Amino acid sequence: MSKSKLAIRTVIFSMIGNAGLAVIKFLAGFFGNSFALIADSIESLLDVFASILVLIGLRYAARPADENHPYGHGKAEPLITFLVVGFLIISAATIAYQAIQNIHTPHPRPENWTLLVLGAIIIWKEISFQWVMARSKKLKSSSLKAEAWHHRSDAITSIAAFIGILVAVFGGEGFEVADDYAALIAVAFILYNCYRIFRPALGEVMDEDNHIELTAEIRKIALTVQGVQETEKCYIRKAGMKYHVDLHAHVDGELSVRQGHDIAHDLQDTLRKQLPELGHILIHIEPTETNGTMLVKK
């Protein structure tokens, strides 16, 4: 199965899970007198719309290179991540607003059984986070990473709701607003997660080169290619699930243009074979003198 199809299946799994949880949370919150659960259901519902955006982004990013997009369409993925962050911020603002409103509105304490519902939800969301995050690392997808943090933020809001309901249930009269304050605490965690997924996506759009381990691996592999004496500059930029590479390789300055050209192609083929996550590979040949020093350009 291709990486794009695997990523799409992961997002569909998240969509189905979030849609089901949104219904469960709302019903439990409505019949169990818990605003924290209702607010949590709103967050899950927004997650469904965010997952739809991620799915659209992954499908578009998986398109092959064409005449107008020689490096492919991978940049669509971080752009969609920005929209996902926007949905998370809207979710946090909605929860915060309704929590503040509810604090000033008298309401009955939550039902005891809502704690069981939240306990099951927390376990499920943490399992979902670990599974989707593992997929994001395997596929090197910023969108799937954002999707994973959706599950973690949902688990955090559920934990906050659990603590709030626990205090409200066992604290007695006057502690009914505990789950509303818990929802406000969850908002802070959601906003922090927004930064965690926004920062790497921004770096991807800005072609930030911080791929230290991949750079070292490329240099190591390059030296195994016959004719490559050394590597100089190595620039890497990420687009979707692919890494585009610009590499300067030193070869014997006495070689013909044809020989240098062949070495460059051998280097490209070797890198692409050993590192399938690489996309466009540009090799620039630098000549060296027979004593190993680089020729001075005039």
PDB file of C-alpha atoms in Angstrom:
ATOM      1  CA  MET A   1       0.000   0.000   0.000  1.00  0.00           C
ATOM      2  CA  SER A   2       1.310   3.466  -0.918  1.00  0.00           C
ATOM      3  CA  LYS A   3       2.110   6.051   1.760  1.00  0.00           C
ATOM      4  CA  SER A   4      -0.660   8.364   0.614  1.00  0.00           C
ATOM      5  CA  LYS A   5      -3.299   5.605   0.789  1.00  0.00           C
ATOM      6  CA  LEU A   6      -2.072   4.567   4.231  1.00  0.00           C
ATOM      7  CA  ALA A   7      -2.275   8.174   5.430  1.00  0.00           C
ATOM      8  CA  ILE A   8      -5.792   8.581   3.993  1.00  0.00           C
ATOM      9  CA  ARG A   9      -6.999   5.408   5.738  1.00  0.00           C
ATOM     10  CA  THR A  10      -5.572   6.745   9.013  1.00  0.00           C
ATOM     11  CA  VAL A  11      -7.510   9.998   8.631  1.00  0.00           C
ATOM     12  CA  ILE A  12     -10.733   8.128   7.801  1.00  0.00           C
ATOM     13  CA  PHE A  13     -10.254   6.128  11.005  1.00  0.00           C
ATOM     14  CA  SER A  14      -9.968   9.400  12.940  1.00  0.00           C
ATOM     15  CA  MET A  15     -13.059  10.852  11.284  1.00  0.00           C
ATOM     16  CA  ILE A  16     -15.246   7.863  12.147  1.00  0.00           C
ATOM     17  CA  GLY A  17     -13.930   7.752  15.709  1.00  0.00           C
ATOM     18  CA  ASN A  18     -14.423  11.481  16.326  1.00  0.00           C
ATOM     19  CA  ALA A  19     -17.939  11.457  14.858  1.00  0.00           C
ATOM     20  CA  GLY A  20     -18.970   8.586  17.128  1.00  0.00           C
ATOM     21  CA  LEU A  21     -17.411  10.187  20.198  1.00  0.00           C
ATOM     22  CA  ALA A  22     -19.058  13.542  19.474  1.00  0.00           C
ATOM     23  CA  VAL A  23     -22.483  11.871  19.621  1.00  0.00           C
ATOM     24  CA  ILE A  24     -21.632   9.886  22.778  1.00  0.00           C
ATOM     25  CA  LYS A  25     -20.236  12.938  24.588  1.00  0.00           C
ATOM     26  CA  PHE A  26     -23.186  15.150  23.710  1.00  0.00           C
ATOM     27  CA  LEU A  27     -25.776  12.604  24.834  1.00  0.00           C
ATOM     28  CA  ALA A  28     -23.851  11.866  28.044  1.00  0.00           C
ATOM     29  CA  GLY A  29     -23.401  15.564  28.745  1.00  0.00           C
ATOM     30  CA  PHE A  30     -27.056  16.414  28.015  1.00  0.00           C
ATOM     31  CA  PHE A  31     -28.583  13.639  30.098  1.00  0.00           C
ATOM     32  CA  GLY A  32     -25.799  13.703  32.686  1.00  0.00           C
ATOM     33  CA  ASN A  33     -25.930  17.486  33.366  1.00  0.00           C
ATOM     34  CA  SER A  34     -22.274  18.028  32.420  1.00  0.00           C
ATOM     35  CA  PHE A  35     -21.322  21.082  30.402  1.00  0.00           C
ATOM     36  CA  ALA A  36     -17.704  19.867  30.233  1.00  0.00           C
ATOM     37  CA  LEU A  37     -18.906  16.816  28.287  1.00  0.00           C
ATOM     38  CA  ILE A  38     -21.055  18.928  25.971  1.00  0.00           C
ATOM     39  CA  ALA A  39     -18.100  21.265  25.342  1.00  0.00           C
ATOM     40  CA  ASP A  40     -15.948  18.197  24.742  1.00  0.00           C
ATOM     41  CA  SER A  41     -18.456  16.982  22.155  1.00  0.00           C
ATOM     42  CA  ILE A  42     -18.167  20.323  20.335  1.00  0.00           C
ATOM     43  CA  GLU A  43     -14.397  19.871  20.211  1.00  0.00           C
ATOM     44  CA  SER A  44     -14.827  16.367  18.756  1.00  0.00           C
ATOM     45  CA  LEU A  45     -17.292  17.651  16.161  1.00  0.00           C
ATOM     46  CA  LEU A  46     -14.819  20.306  15.037  1.00  0.00           C
ATOM     47  CA  ASP A  47     -12.196  17.544  14.859  1.00  0.00           C
ATOM     48  CA  VAL A  48     -14.379  15.782  12.291  1.00  0.00           C
ATOM     49  CA  PHE A  49     -14.363  18.866  10.066  1.00  0.00           C
ATOM     50  CA  ALA A  50     -10.606  19.226  10.619  1.00  0.00           C
ATOM     51  CA  SER A  51     -10.115  15.584   9.575  1.00  0.00           C
ATOM     52  CA  ILE A  52     -12.052  16.283   6.380  1.00  0.00           C
ATOM     53  CA  LEU A  53      -9.621  19.126   5.642  1.00  0.00           C
ATOM     54  CA  VAL A  54      -6.643  16.842   6.317  1.00  0.00           C
ATOM     55  CA  LEU A  55      -8.120  14.211   4.001  1.00  0.00           C
ATOM     56  CA  ILE A  56      -8.532  16.777   1.209  1.00  0.00           C
ATOM     57  CA  GLY A  57      -4.968  17.996   1.777  1.00  0.00           C
ATOM     58  CA  LEU A  58      -3.487  14.494   1.679  1.00  0.00           C
ATOM     59  CA  ARG A  59      -5.315  13.623  -1.535  1.00  0.00           C
ATOM     60  CA  TYR A  60      -4.126  16.832  -3.194  1.00  0.00           C
ATOM     61  CA  ALA A  61      -0.556  16.495  -1.875  1.00  0.00           C
ATOM     62  CA  ALA A  62      -0.362  12.951  -3.288  1.00  0.00           C
ATOM     63  CA  ARG A  63      -0.772  14.227  -6.853  1.00  0.00           C
ATOM     64  CA  PRO A  64       2.317  13.592  -8.979  1.00  0.00           C
ATOM     65  CA  ALA A  65       4.509  16.378 -10.332  1.00  0.00           C
ATOM     66  CA  ASP A  66       3.264  18.137 -13.448  1.00  0.00           C
ATOM     67  CA  GLU A  67       4.350  20.951 -15.749  1.00  0.00           C
ATOM     68  CA  ASN A  68       3.248  23.687 -13.342  1.00  0.00           C
ATOM     69  CA  HIS A  69       4.350  21.846 -10.193  1.00  0.00           C
ATOM     70  CA  PRO A  70       7.680  20.132 -10.986  1.00  0.00           C
ATOM     71  CA  TYR A  71       8.286  19.419  -7.296  1.00  0.00           C
ATOM     72  CA  GLY A  72       4.847  17.903  -6.783  1.00  0.00           C
ATOM     73  CA  HIS A  73       1.946  19.161  -4.657  1.00  0.00           C
ATOM     74  CA  GLY A  74       3.331  18.306  -1.217  1.00  0.00           C
ATOM     75  CA  LYS A  75       3.211  21.904   0.041  1.00  0.00           C
ATOM     76  CA  ALA A  76      -0.571  21.562   0.247  1.00  0.00           C
ATOM     77  CA  GLU A  77      -0.130  19.403   3.343  1.00  0.00           C
ATOM     78  CA  PRO A  78       1.309  22.058   5.705  1.00  0.00           C
ATOM     79  CA  LEU A  79      -1.175  24.601   4.343  1.00  0.00           C
ATOM     80  CA  ILE A  80      -4.000  22.282   5.372  1.00  0.00           C
ATOM     81  CA  THR A  81      -2.288  21.910   8.752  1.00  0.00           C
ATOM     82  CA  PHE A  82      -2.705  25.670   9.230  1.00  0.00           C
ATOM     83  CA  LEU A  83      -6.450  25.263   8.689  1.00  0.00           C
ATOM     84  CA  VAL A  84      -6.503  22.409  11.198  1.00  0.00           C
ATOM     85  CA  VAL A  85      -4.794  24.671  13.737  1.00  0.00           C
ATOM     86  CA  GLY A  86      -7.454  27.265  13.009  1.00  0.00           C
ATOM     87  CA  PHE A  87     -10.165  24.729  13.843  1.00  0.00           C
ATOM     88  CA  LEU A  88      -8.387  23.856  17.096  1.00  0.00           C
ATOM     89  CA  ILE A  89      -8.270  27.542  18.052  1.00  0.00           C
ATOM     90  CA  ILE A  90     -11.986  27.918  17.226  1.00  0.00           C
ATOM     91  CA  SER A  91     -12.647  24.834  19.335  1.00  0.00           C
ATOM     92  CA  ALA A  92     -10.691  26.275  22.269  1.00  0.00           C
ATOM     93  CA  ALA A  93     -12.441  29.652  21.993  1.00  0.00           C
ATOM     94  CA  THR A  94     -15.867  27.986  21.864  1.00  0.00           C
ATOM     95  CA  ILE A  95     -15.164  25.870  24.934  1.00  0.00           C
ATOM     96  CA  ALA A  96     -13.759  28.870  26.844  1.00  0.00           C
ATOM     97  CA  TYR A  97     -16.733  31.090  26.008  1.00  0.00           C
ATOM     98  CA  GLN A  98     -19.328  28.509  26.983  1.00  0.00           C
ATOM     99  CA  ALA A  99     -17.445  27.598  30.172  1.00  0.00           C
ATOM    100  CA  ILE A 100     -17.361  31.238  31.295  1.00  0.00           C
ATOM    101  CA  GLN A 101     -21.049  31.620  30.499  1.00  0.00           C
ATOM    102  CA  ASN A 102     -21.879  28.476  32.436  1.00  0.00           C
ATOM    103  CA  ILE A 103     -19.869  29.539  35.492  1.00  0.00           C
ATOM    104  CA  HIS A 104     -22.288  32.448  35.950  1.00  0.00           C
ATOM    105  CA  THR A 105     -25.359  30.277  35.351  1.00  0.00           C
ATOM    106  CA  PRO A 106     -26.575  27.998  38.197  1.00  0.00           C
ATOM    107  CA  HIS A 107     -26.937  24.380  37.109  1.00  0.00           C
ATOM    108  CA  PRO A 108     -27.253  20.938  38.741  1.00  0.00           C
ATOM    109  CA  ARG A 109     -24.185  18.825  39.420  1.00  0.00           C
ATOM    110  CA  PRO A 110     -23.230  16.146  36.860  1.00  0.00           C
ATOM    111  CA  GLU A 111     -24.405  12.560  37.209  1.00  0.00           C
ATOM    112  CA  ASN A 112     -21.966  10.015  38.668  1.00  0.00           C
ATOM    113  CA  TRP A 113     -22.123   7.720  35.630  1.00  0.00           C
ATOM    114  CA  THR A 114     -20.612  10.384  33.364  1.00  0.00           C
ATOM    115  CA  LEU A 115     -17.248   9.549  34.974  1.00  0.00           C
ATOM    116  CA  LEU A 116     -17.407   6.043  33.489  1.00  0.00           C
ATOM    117  CA  VAL A 117     -18.158   7.447  30.047  1.00  0.00           C
ATOM    118  CA  LEU A 118     -15.211   9.850  30.285  1.00  0.00           C
ATOM    119  CA  GLY A 119     -12.863   7.156  31.565  1.00  0.00           C
ATOM    120  CA  ALA A 120     -13.556   4.995  28.506  1.00  0.00           C
ATOM    121  CA  ILE A 121     -13.211   7.996  26.171  1.00  0.00           C
ATOM    122  CA  ILE A 122      -9.831   8.998  27.657  1.00  0.00           C
ATOM    123  CA  ILE A 123      -8.418   5.500  27.161  1.00  0.00           C
ATOM    124  CA  TRP A 124      -9.698   5.333  23.573  1.00  0.00           C
ATOM    125  CA  LYS A 125      -8.348   8.792  22.643  1.00  0.00           C
ATOM    126  CA  GLU A 126      -4.896   8.053  24.053  1.00  0.00           C
ATOM    127  CA  ILE A 127      -4.746   4.782  22.094  1.00  0.00           C
ATOM    128  CA  SER A 128      -5.820   6.703  18.979  1.00  0.00           C
ATOM    129  CA  PHE A 129      -3.119   9.338  19.594  1.00  0.00           C
ATOM    130  CA  GLN A 130      -0.357   6.746  19.910  1.00  0.00           C
ATOM    131  CA  TRP A 131      -1.518   4.883  16.777  1.00  0.00           C
ATOM    132  CA  VAL A 132      -1.892   7.949  14.544  1.00  0.00           C
ATOM    133  CA  MET A 133       1.369   9.492  15.837  1.00  0.00           C
ATOM    134  CA  ALA A 134       3.210   6.258  14.980  1.00  0.00           C
ATOM    135  CA  ARG A 135       1.749   6.460  11.466  1.00  0.00           C
ATOM    136  CA  SER A 136       2.778  10.133  11.146  1.00  0.00           C
ATOM    137  CA  LYS A 137       6.380   9.280  12.070  1.00  0.00           C
ATOM    138  CA  LYS A 138       6.442   6.326   9.688  1.00  0.00           C
ATOM    139  CA  LEU A 139       5.047   8.382   6.808  1.00  0.00           C
ATOM    140  CA  LYS A 140       6.761  11.647   7.856  1.00  0.00           C
ATOM    141  CA  SER A 141       3.462  13.503   7.497  1.00  0.00           C
ATOM    142  CA  SER A 142       2.873  16.845   9.228  1.00  0.00           C
ATOM    143  CA  SER A 143      -0.875  16.539   8.596  1.00  0.00           C
ATOM    144  CA  LEU A 144      -1.058  13.176  10.345  1.00  0.00           C
ATOM    145  CA  LYS A 145       0.955  14.638  13.200  1.00  0.00           C
ATOM    146  CA  ALA A 146      -1.657  17.382  13.511  1.00  0.00           C
ATOM    147  CA  GLU A 147      -4.347  14.692  13.388  1.00  0.00           C
ATOM    148  CA  ALA A 148      -2.600  12.780  16.177  1.00  0.00           C
ATOM    149  CA  TRP A 149      -2.465  15.868  18.369  1.00  0.00           C
ATOM    150  CA  HIS A 150      -6.188  16.255  17.772  1.00  0.00           C
ATOM    151  CA  HIS A 151      -6.621  12.971  19.636  1.00  0.00           C
ATOM    152  CA  ARG A 152      -4.249  14.046  22.404  1.00  0.00           C
ATOM    153  CA  SER A 153      -5.983  17.422  22.854  1.00  0.00           C
ATOM    154  CA  ASP A 154      -9.312  15.598  22.961  1.00  0.00           C
ATOM    155  CA  ALA A 155      -7.925  13.269  25.638  1.00  0.00           C
ATOM    156  CA  ILE A 156      -6.700  16.276  27.633  1.00  0.00           C
ATOM    157  CA  THR A 157     -10.087  17.996  27.527  1.00  0.00           C
ATOM    158  CA  SER A 158     -11.668  14.713  28.612  1.00  0.00           C
ATOM    159  CA  ILE A 159      -9.209  14.373  31.508  1.00  0.00           C
ATOM    160  CA  ALA A 160      -9.973  17.936  32.583  1.00  0.00           C
ATOM    161  CA  ALA A 161     -13.682  17.191  32.344  1.00  0.00           C
ATOM    162  CA  PHE A 162     -13.190  13.997  34.367  1.00  0.00           C
ATOM    163  CA  ILE A 163     -11.421  15.896  37.159  1.00  0.00           C
ATOM    164  CA  GLY A 164     -14.024  18.665  37.096  1.00  0.00           C
ATOM    165  CA  ILE A 165     -16.940  16.219  37.257  1.00  0.00           C
ATOM    166  CA  LEU A 166     -15.171  14.265  40.011  1.00  0.00           C
ATOM    167  CA  VAL A 167     -14.901  17.418  42.127  1.00  0.00           C
ATOM    168  CA  ALA A 168     -18.460  18.469  41.313  1.00  0.00           C
ATOM    169  CA  VAL A 169     -19.883  15.038  42.208  1.00  0.00           C
ATOM    170  CA  PHE A 170     -18.024  14.486  45.464  1.00  0.00           C
ATOM    171  CA  GLY A 171     -17.569  18.128  46.489  1.00  0.00           C
ATOM    172  CA  GLY A 172     -21.263  18.653  47.036  1.00  0.00           C
ATOM    173  CA  GLU A 173     -23.241  21.858  46.810  1.00  0.00           C
ATOM    174  CA  GLY A 174     -21.254  24.849  45.537  1.00  0.00           C
ATOM    175  CA  PHE A 175     -18.841  22.734  43.489  1.00  0.00           C
ATOM    176  CA  GLU A 176     -21.087  22.341  40.436  1.00  0.00           C
ATOM    177  CA  VAL A 177     -18.918  24.769  38.446  1.00  0.00           C
ATOM    178  CA  ALA A 178     -15.804  22.625  38.883  1.00  0.00           C
ATOM    179  CA  ASP A 179     -16.255  20.961  35.485  1.00  0.00           C
ATOM    180  CA  ASP A 180     -16.582  24.433  33.885  1.00  0.00           C
ATOM    181  CA  TYR A 181     -13.245  25.521  35.348  1.00  0.00           C
ATOM    182  CA  ALA A 182     -11.766  22.223  34.211  1.00  0.00           C
ATOM    183  CA  ALA A 183     -12.877  23.043  30.671  1.00  0.00           C
ATOM    184  CA  LEU A 184     -10.970  26.353  30.879  1.00  0.00           C
ATOM    185  CA  ILE A 185      -7.823  24.512  31.943  1.00  0.00           C
ATOM    186  CA  ALA A 186      -8.225  22.196  28.938  1.00  0.00           C
ATOM    187  CA  VAL A 187      -8.361  25.250  26.658  1.00  0.00           C
ATOM    188  CA  ALA A 188      -4.811  26.178  27.697  1.00  0.00           C
ATOM    189  CA  PHE A 189      -3.567  22.696  26.731  1.00  0.00           C
ATOM    190  CA  ILE A 190      -5.344  22.875  23.367  1.00  0.00           C
ATOM    191  CA  LEU A 191      -3.716  26.226  22.550  1.00  0.00           C
ATOM    192  CA  TYR A 192      -0.305  24.827  23.506  1.00  0.00           C
ATOM    193  CA  ASN A 193      -0.871  21.903  21.143  1.00  0.00           C
ATOM    194  CA  CYS A 194      -1.786  24.403  18.425  1.00  0.00           C
ATOM    195  CA  TYR A 195       1.716  25.829  18.678  1.00  0.00           C
ATOM    196  CA  ARG A 196       3.288  22.348  18.652  1.00  0.00           C
ATOM    197  CA  ILE A 197       1.733  21.459  15.295  1.00  0.00           C
ATOM    198  CA  PHE A 198       1.849  24.962  13.793  1.00  0.00           C
ATOM    199  CA  ARG A 199       5.608  25.511  14.242  1.00  0.00           C
ATOM    200  CA  PRO A 200       6.898  22.530  12.164  1.00  0.00           C
ATOM    201  CA  ALA A 201       4.292  23.158   9.455  1.00  0.00           C
ATOM    202  CA  LEU A 202       5.467  26.777   9.218  1.00  0.00           C
ATOM    203  CA  GLY A 203       9.070  25.565   8.938  1.00  0.00           C
ATOM    204  CA  GLU A 204       8.049  23.264   6.088  1.00  0.00           C
ATOM    205  CA  VAL A 205       6.407  26.106   4.155  1.00  0.00           C
ATOM    206  CA  MET A 206       9.482  28.305   4.760  1.00  0.00           C
ATOM    207  CA  ASP A 207      11.818  25.508   3.530  1.00  0.00           C
ATOM    208  CA  GLU A 208      13.498  25.363   6.930  1.00  0.00           C
ATOM    209  CA  ASP A 209      16.475  22.993   6.793  1.00  0.00           C
ATOM    210  CA  ASN A 210      16.783  21.261  10.159  1.00  0.00           C
ATOM    211  CA  HIS A 211      17.033  17.664   8.934  1.00  0.00           C
ATOM    212  CA  ILE A 212      20.360  16.881  10.613  1.00  0.00           C
ATOM    213  CA  GLU A 213      20.047  13.085  10.699  1.00  0.00           C
ATOM    214  CA  LEU A 214      18.884  12.837   7.078  1.00  0.00           C
ATOM    215  CA  THR A 215      21.706  15.132   5.940  1.00  0.00           C
ATOM    216  CA  ALA A 216      24.273  12.926   7.678  1.00  0.00           C
ATOM    217  CA  GLU A 217      22.754   9.810   6.090  1.00  0.00           C
ATOM    218  CA  ILE A 218      22.831  11.372   2.601  1.00  0.00           C
ATOM    219  CA  ARG A 219      26.499  12.348   2.981  1.00  0.00           C
ATOM    220  CA  LYS A 220      27.365   8.864   4.226  1.00  0.00           C
ATOM    221  CA  ILE A 221      25.626   7.145   1.310  1.00  0.00           C
ATOM    222  CA  ALA A 222      27.141   9.574  -1.220  1.00  0.00           C
ATOM    223  CA  LEU A 223      30.678   8.537  -0.247  1.00  0.00           C
ATOM    224  CA  THR A 224      29.878   4.903  -1.128  1.00  0.00           C
ATOM    225  CA  VAL A 225      29.298   5.873  -4.778  1.00  0.00           C
ATOM    226  CA  GLN A 226      32.317   5.271  -6.980  1.00  0.00           C
ATOM    227  CA  GLY A 227      33.843   8.545  -8.137  1.00  0.00           C
ATOM    228  CA  VAL A 228      32.462  10.724  -5.323  1.00  0.00           C
ATOM    229  CA  GLN A 229      35.402  12.018  -3.282  1.00  0.00           C
ATOM    230  CA  GLU A 230      33.566  14.322  -0.890  1.00  0.00           C
ATOM    231  CA  THR A 231      30.290  16.201  -0.412  1.00  0.00           C
ATOM    232  CA  GLU A 232      29.992  19.924   0.181  1.00  0.00           C
ATOM    233  CA  LYS A 233      26.629  21.705   0.424  1.00  0.00           C
ATOM    234  CA  CYS A 234      23.533  19.646   1.209  1.00  0.00           C
ATOM    235  CA  TYR A 235      20.196  21.467   1.321  1.00  0.00           C
ATOM    236  CA  ILE A 236      16.977  19.655   2.196  1.00  0.00           C
ATOM    237  CA  ARG A 237      13.409  20.928   2.040  1.00  0.00           C
ATOM    238  CA  LYS A 238      10.334  18.956   2.968  1.00  0.00           C
ATOM    239  CA  ALA A 239       7.145  18.943   0.882  1.00  0.00           C
ATOM    240  CA  GLY A 240       4.404  16.656   2.133  1.00  0.00           C
ATOM    241  CA  MET A 241       5.899  13.220   2.726  1.00  0.00           C
ATOM    242  CA  LYS A 242       8.892  13.801   0.423  1.00  0.00           C
ATOM    243  CA  TYR A 243      12.271  15.467   0.953  1.00  0.00           C
ATOM    244  CA  HIS A 244      13.835  17.378  -1.945  1.00  0.00           C
ATOM    245  CA  VAL A 245      17.641  17.479  -1.901  1.00  0.00           C
ATOM    246  CA  ASP A 246      20.300  19.761  -3.420  1.00  0.00           C
ATOM    247  CA  LEU A 247      23.730  18.160  -3.022  1.00  0.00           C
ATOM    248  CA  HIS A 248      27.206  19.284  -4.120  1.00  0.00           C
ATOM    249  CA  ALA A 249      29.558  16.345  -4.794  1.00  0.00           C
ATOM    250  CA  HIS A 250      33.314  16.530  -5.427  1.00  0.00           C
ATOM    251  CA  VAL A 251      34.795  14.421  -8.230  1.00  0.00           C
ATOM    252  CA  ASP A 252      38.185  14.262  -9.934  1.00  0.00           C
ATOM    253  CA  GLY A 253      38.630  17.476 -11.913  1.00  0.00           C
ATOM    254  CA  GLU A 254      40.367  15.589 -14.721  1.00  0.00           C
ATOM    255  CA  LEU A 255      37.252  13.612 -15.572  1.00  0.00           C
ATOM    256  CA  SER A 256      35.245  14.420 -18.691  1.00  0.00           C
ATOM    257  CA  VAL A 257      31.853  16.095 -18.543  1.00  0.00           C
ATOM    258  CA  ARG A 258      30.265  12.781 -19.535  1.00  0.00           C
ATOM    259  CA  GLN A 259      32.023  10.940 -16.697  1.00  0.00           C
ATOM    260  CA  GLY A 260      30.940  13.572 -14.169  1.00  0.00           C
ATOM    261  CA  HIS A 261      27.410  13.354 -15.529  1.00  0.00           C
ATOM    262  CA  ASP A 262      27.369   9.569 -15.098  1.00  0.00           C
ATOM    263  CA  ILE A 263      28.629   9.837 -11.512  1.00  0.00           C
ATOM    264  CA  ALA A 264      25.868  12.322 -10.719  1.00  0.00           C
ATOM    265  CA  HIS A 265      23.237   9.914 -12.051  1.00  0.00           C
ATOM    266  CA  ASP A 266      24.761   7.004 -10.122  1.00  0.00           C
ATOM    267  CA  LEU A 267      24.600   9.140  -6.983  1.00  0.00           C
ATOM    268  CA  GLN A 268      20.958  10.046  -7.628  1.00  0.00           C
ATOM    269  CA  ASP A 269      19.980   6.423  -8.205  1.00  0.00           C
ATOM    270  CA  THR A 270      21.812   5.237  -5.092  1.00  0.00           C
ATOM    271  CA  LEU A 271      20.226   7.862  -2.849  1.00  0.00           C
ATOM    272  CA  ARG A 272      16.748   7.216  -4.217  1.00  0.00           C
ATOM    273  CA  LYS A 273      17.146   3.447  -3.777  1.00  0.00           C
ATOM    274  CA  GLN A 274      18.389   3.623  -0.186  1.00  0.00           C
ATOM    275  CA  LEU A 275      16.228   6.560   0.895  1.00  0.00           C
ATOM    276  CA  PRO A 276      12.808   6.158  -0.790  1.00  0.00           C
ATOM    277  CA  GLU A 277      11.447   9.176   1.109  1.00  0.00           C
ATOM    278  CA  LEU A 278      13.569  11.456  -1.098  1.00  0.00           C
ATOM    279  CA  GLY A 279      11.787  13.273  -3.903  1.00  0.00           C
ATOM    280  CA  HIS A 280      13.594  15.567  -6.354  1.00  0.00           C
ATOM    281  CA  ILE A 281      17.392  15.150  -6.115  1.00  0.00           C
ATOM    282  CA  LEU A 282      19.638  17.770  -7.701  1.00  0.00           C
ATOM    283  CA  ILE A 283      23.356  16.900  -7.876  1.00  0.00           C
ATOM    284  CA  HIS A 284      25.896  19.651  -8.541  1.00  0.00           C
ATOM    285  CA  ILE A 285      29.360  18.370  -9.490  1.00  0.00           C
ATOM    286  CA  GLU A 286      32.380  20.174  -8.040  1.00  0.00           C
ATOM    287  CA  PRO A 287      35.827  19.420  -9.602  1.00  0.00           C
ATOM    288  CA  THR A 288      38.911  18.699  -7.495  1.00  0.00           C
ATOM    289  CA  GLU A 289      42.538  18.569  -8.560  1.00  0.00           C
ATOM    290  CA  THR A 290      44.401  15.305  -8.570  1.00  0.00           C
ATOM    291  CA  ASN A 291      45.944  16.156  -5.177  1.00  0.00           C
ATOM    292  CA  GLY A 292      42.436  16.308  -3.687  1.00  0.00           C
ATOM    293  CA  THR A 293      42.066  20.089  -3.350  1.00  0.00           C
ATOM    294  CA  MET A 294      39.098  21.836  -4.873  1.00  0.00           C
ATOM    295  CA  LEU A 295      39.707  23.821  -8.041  1.00  0.00           C
ATOM    296  CA  VAL A 296      39.525  27.567  -7.585  1.00  0.00           C
ATOM    297  CA  LYS A 297      36.704  29.122  -9.637  1.00  0.00           C
ATOM    298  CA  LYS A 298      37.659  32.239 -11.611  1.00  0.00           C
TER     299      LYS A 298
END
